Amino acid sequence: MKRREQLAALMAFLVGAPLVAVFASAFMDGETRRGETVFRSVLGNDRFEALMAGEGGFPHYLGSNRLAPDFELTDRHGQPWRLADHRGKVVVLNFWSITCPPCLEELPSLEHLGHLAQQWGDVEVVAVSADEGWSAVTSVVPPDTRLTHVFDPTREVISGQFGTRLFPETWIIDREGRVRFRYDGALDWGNPIVVELVEAYR
């Protein structure tokens, strides 16, 4: 009887172990796919696959091996704003100009993201304008703006340090100051899928 029980246990193991392995593999694959869903939705499957294959360049960027260049610009109150001072927060940098129609279309959704960022407390949305200063953009920015506005009229930071040529372009920088994501073009930052993308870095 004991031998029969041992044989039954051995058979159960031989049959069950592969099933457990298959289940575990399927579960891990499902978790990976779930994590990829938001990026596939925003970037499209083809570009996501290309980025995962190491094909960088335009458009977009997805990774974790680039440190964002530090910089200091003047904010709308005339005070200095330095990127390095915001380590410990996720920083969403949006490069834009008042002369860029897609930027203006995108601005309300950025304000929505700015509102969420204030509630979270660990994300800052920074609008980096290529315009001369606050007086040049105040006509299109809400008086109760939730964004941090800084200005780079010489484009030393926008083009010189970040290499941006076309607007809008948005960079997500993590708590350690690493560039994690860049989106080239306008995006609906109020879309729940896009909000989830930002939250993924918190």
Coordinates of C-alpha atoms in Angstrom, one line a residue:
M1 CA 0.0 0.0 0.0
K2 CA 2.8 2.3 0.9
R3 CA 4.6 1.7 -2.4
R4 CA 1.3 2.4 -4.3
E5 CA 1.0 5.8 -2.4
Q6 CA 4.6 6.6 -3.3
L7 CA 3.9 5.8 -7.0
A8 CA 0.8 7.9 -6.9
A9 CA 2.7 10.8 -5.4
L10 CA 5.4 10.5 -8.0
M11 CA 2.9 10.5 -10.8
A12 CA 1.1 13.5 -9.3
F13 CA 4.5 15.3 -9.2
L14 CA 5.5 14.3 -12.7
V15 CA 2.1 15.5 -14.1
G16 CA 1.7 18.5 -11.8
A17 CA 5.1 20.0 -11.9
P18 CA 4.9 20.9 -15.6
L19 CA 1.4 22.3 -15.1
V20 CA 2.7 24.5 -12.3
A21 CA 5.6 25.7 -14.4
V22 CA 3.3 26.5 -17.3
F23 CA 0.9 28.3 -15.0
A24 CA 3.7 30.3 -13.4
S25 CA 5.1 31.2 -16.9
A26 CA 1.7 32.3 -18.1
F27 CA 1.2 34.4 -14.9
M28 CA 4.6 36.1 -15.3
D29 CA 3.9 36.7 -19.0
G30 CA 0.5 38.2 -18.1
E31 CA 2.1 40.5 -15.6
T32 CA 4.7 41.7 -18.1
R33 CA 2.0 42.3 -20.7
R34 CA -0.1 44.2 -18.2
G35 CA 2.9 46.5 -17.4
E36 CA 3.4 47.0 -21.1
T37 CA -0.2 47.8 -21.9
V38 CA 0.0 51.5 -21.1
F39 CA 3.1 52.0 -23.2
R40 CA 1.7 50.1 -26.1
S41 CA -1.4 52.2 -25.9
V42 CA 0.5 55.5 -25.9
L43 CA 3.3 54.6 -28.3
G44 CA 1.7 52.1 -30.6
N45 CA 2.8 48.4 -30.8
D46 CA 5.3 48.9 -33.6
R47 CA 7.2 51.8 -31.9
F48 CA 7.1 50.0 -28.5
E49 CA 8.6 46.9 -30.0
A50 CA 11.3 49.0 -31.7
L51 CA 12.2 50.7 -28.5
M52 CA 12.3 47.4 -26.6
A53 CA 14.6 46.1 -29.4
G54 CA 17.0 49.0 -28.6
E55 CA 16.0 51.2 -31.6
G56 CA 16.2 54.7 -30.1
G57 CA 15.9 58.0 -31.8
F58 CA 12.9 59.9 -33.1
P59 CA 10.1 59.5 -32.3
H60 CA 10.0 58.9 -28.5
Y61 CA 12.3 57.3 -26.0
L62 CA 11.7 54.7 -23.4
G63 CA 14.5 53.6 -21.0
S64 CA 16.4 54.2 -17.8
N65 CA 20.1 54.6 -18.6
R66 CA 20.2 58.4 -19.3
L67 CA 20.7 61.0 -16.7
A68 CA 18.8 64.2 -17.4
P69 CA 21.1 67.2 -17.9
D70 CA 20.8 69.6 -14.9
F71 CA 19.8 73.2 -15.7
E72 CA 18.6 76.4 -14.1
L73 CA 16.0 78.7 -15.6
T74 CA 13.9 81.6 -14.4
D75 CA 10.3 81.0 -13.4
R76 CA 7.3 83.3 -13.9
H77 CA 8.0 85.0 -10.6
G78 CA 11.5 85.8 -11.6
Q79 CA 13.0 83.2 -9.3
P80 CA 15.6 80.6 -10.3
W81 CA 14.3 77.0 -10.9
R82 CA 16.9 74.2 -11.0
L83 CA 16.1 70.6 -12.0
A84 CA 18.5 69.1 -9.4
D85 CA 16.6 70.7 -6.6
H86 CA 13.6 68.5 -7.4
R87 CA 15.3 65.1 -6.9
G88 CA 12.9 62.8 -5.0
K89 CA 10.0 63.9 -7.3
V90 CA 9.0 62.8 -10.7
V91 CA 9.4 65.8 -13.1
V92 CA 7.3 66.0 -16.3
L93 CA 9.1 68.6 -18.5
N94 CA 7.0 69.9 -21.4
F95 CA 8.9 72.0 -24.0
W96 CA 6.6 74.4 -25.8
S97 CA 6.0 77.8 -27.4
I98 CA 3.1 80.1 -27.8
T99 CA 3.7 80.1 -31.6
C100 CA 3.0 76.3 -31.7
P101 CA -0.7 75.4 -32.3
P102 CA -0.4 71.8 -31.1
C103 CA 1.2 73.1 -27.9
L104 CA -1.8 75.3 -27.2
E105 CA -4.2 72.4 -27.9
E106 CA -2.3 70.3 -25.4
L107 CA -2.1 72.9 -22.7
P108 CA -5.5 72.3 -21.0
S109 CA -4.7 68.6 -20.6
L110 CA -1.3 69.5 -19.1
E111 CA -3.2 71.7 -16.6
H112 CA -5.3 68.7 -15.7
L113 CA -2.2 66.7 -15.1
G114 CA -0.8 69.6 -13.0
H115 CA -3.9 69.5 -10.9
L116 CA -3.4 65.7 -10.3
A117 CA 0.3 66.3 -9.6
Q118 CA -0.6 68.8 -6.8
Q119 CA -2.8 66.1 -5.2
W120 CA -0.1 63.4 -5.5
G121 CA 2.5 65.7 -4.0
D122 CA 5.5 63.8 -5.6
V123 CA 5.1 64.9 -9.2
E124 CA 5.9 68.3 -10.7
V125 CA 4.7 69.4 -14.2
V126 CA 7.0 72.0 -15.6
A127 CA 6.2 74.0 -18.8
V128 CA 9.5 75.1 -20.3
S129 CA 8.7 77.9 -22.8
A130 CA 10.9 79.1 -25.6
D131 CA 9.2 82.5 -25.3
E132 CA 10.6 85.7 -23.8
G133 CA 8.9 85.5 -20.5
W134 CA 5.6 85.3 -18.5
S135 CA 4.2 88.4 -20.2
A136 CA 4.6 86.7 -23.6
V137 CA 2.4 83.7 -22.6
T138 CA 0.0 85.0 -20.0
S139 CA -2.8 85.4 -22.5
V140 CA -3.0 81.6 -23.1
V141 CA -2.2 80.4 -19.6
P142 CA -5.0 80.2 -16.9
P143 CA -4.5 82.7 -14.1
D144 CA -4.7 79.8 -11.6
T145 CA -2.2 77.6 -13.5
R146 CA -1.1 74.4 -11.7
L147 CA 2.0 74.2 -13.8
T148 CA 5.5 75.5 -13.0
H149 CA 6.4 77.8 -15.8
V150 CA 10.0 78.5 -16.7
F151 CA 11.5 80.3 -19.7
D152 CA 14.4 79.6 -22.1
P153 CA 14.2 82.2 -24.9
T154 CA 17.7 81.4 -26.1
R155 CA 16.9 77.7 -26.2
E156 CA 20.2 76.9 -24.5
V157 CA 18.4 74.2 -22.4
I158 CA 15.6 73.2 -24.8
S159 CA 17.9 72.6 -27.8
G160 CA 21.4 72.9 -26.4
Q161 CA 21.0 70.4 -23.6
F162 CA 17.9 68.3 -24.5
G163 CA 18.2 68.4 -28.3
T164 CA 14.6 69.4 -28.8
R165 CA 13.9 70.9 -32.2
L166 CA 10.1 70.5 -32.6
F167 CA 7.3 71.4 -30.1
P168 CA 5.7 70.1 -28.1
E169 CA 8.0 67.5 -26.6
T170 CA 7.6 66.0 -23.2
W171 CA 10.2 64.3 -20.9
I172 CA 9.4 62.3 -17.8
I173 CA 12.3 62.3 -15.3
D174 CA 12.3 59.9 -12.3
R175 CA 13.1 60.6 -8.7
E176 CA 16.8 59.9 -9.3
G177 CA 17.0 62.3 -12.2
R178 CA 17.0 59.6 -14.9
V179 CA 15.1 60.2 -18.2
R180 CA 12.5 57.4 -18.4
F181 CA 10.2 58.5 -21.2
R182 CA 10.1 61.1 -24.0
Y183 CA 7.0 61.8 -26.1
D184 CA 7.5 63.7 -29.3
G185 CA 4.3 65.6 -30.3
A186 CA 1.0 66.6 -28.5
L187 CA -0.7 64.2 -26.2
D188 CA -3.8 64.2 -24.1
W189 CA -2.3 64.3 -20.6
G190 CA -5.8 64.0 -19.1
N191 CA -6.4 60.6 -20.7
P192 CA -6.6 58.0 -18.0
I193 CA -4.1 55.8 -19.9
V194 CA -1.6 58.6 -20.1
V195 CA -2.2 59.5 -16.4
E196 CA -1.4 55.9 -15.6
L197 CA 1.8 56.2 -17.6
V198 CA 2.9 59.1 -15.4
E199 CA 1.8 57.2 -12.2
A200 CA 4.0 54.3 -13.2
Y201 CA 7.0 56.3 -12.4
R202 CA 5.9 57.5 -8.9

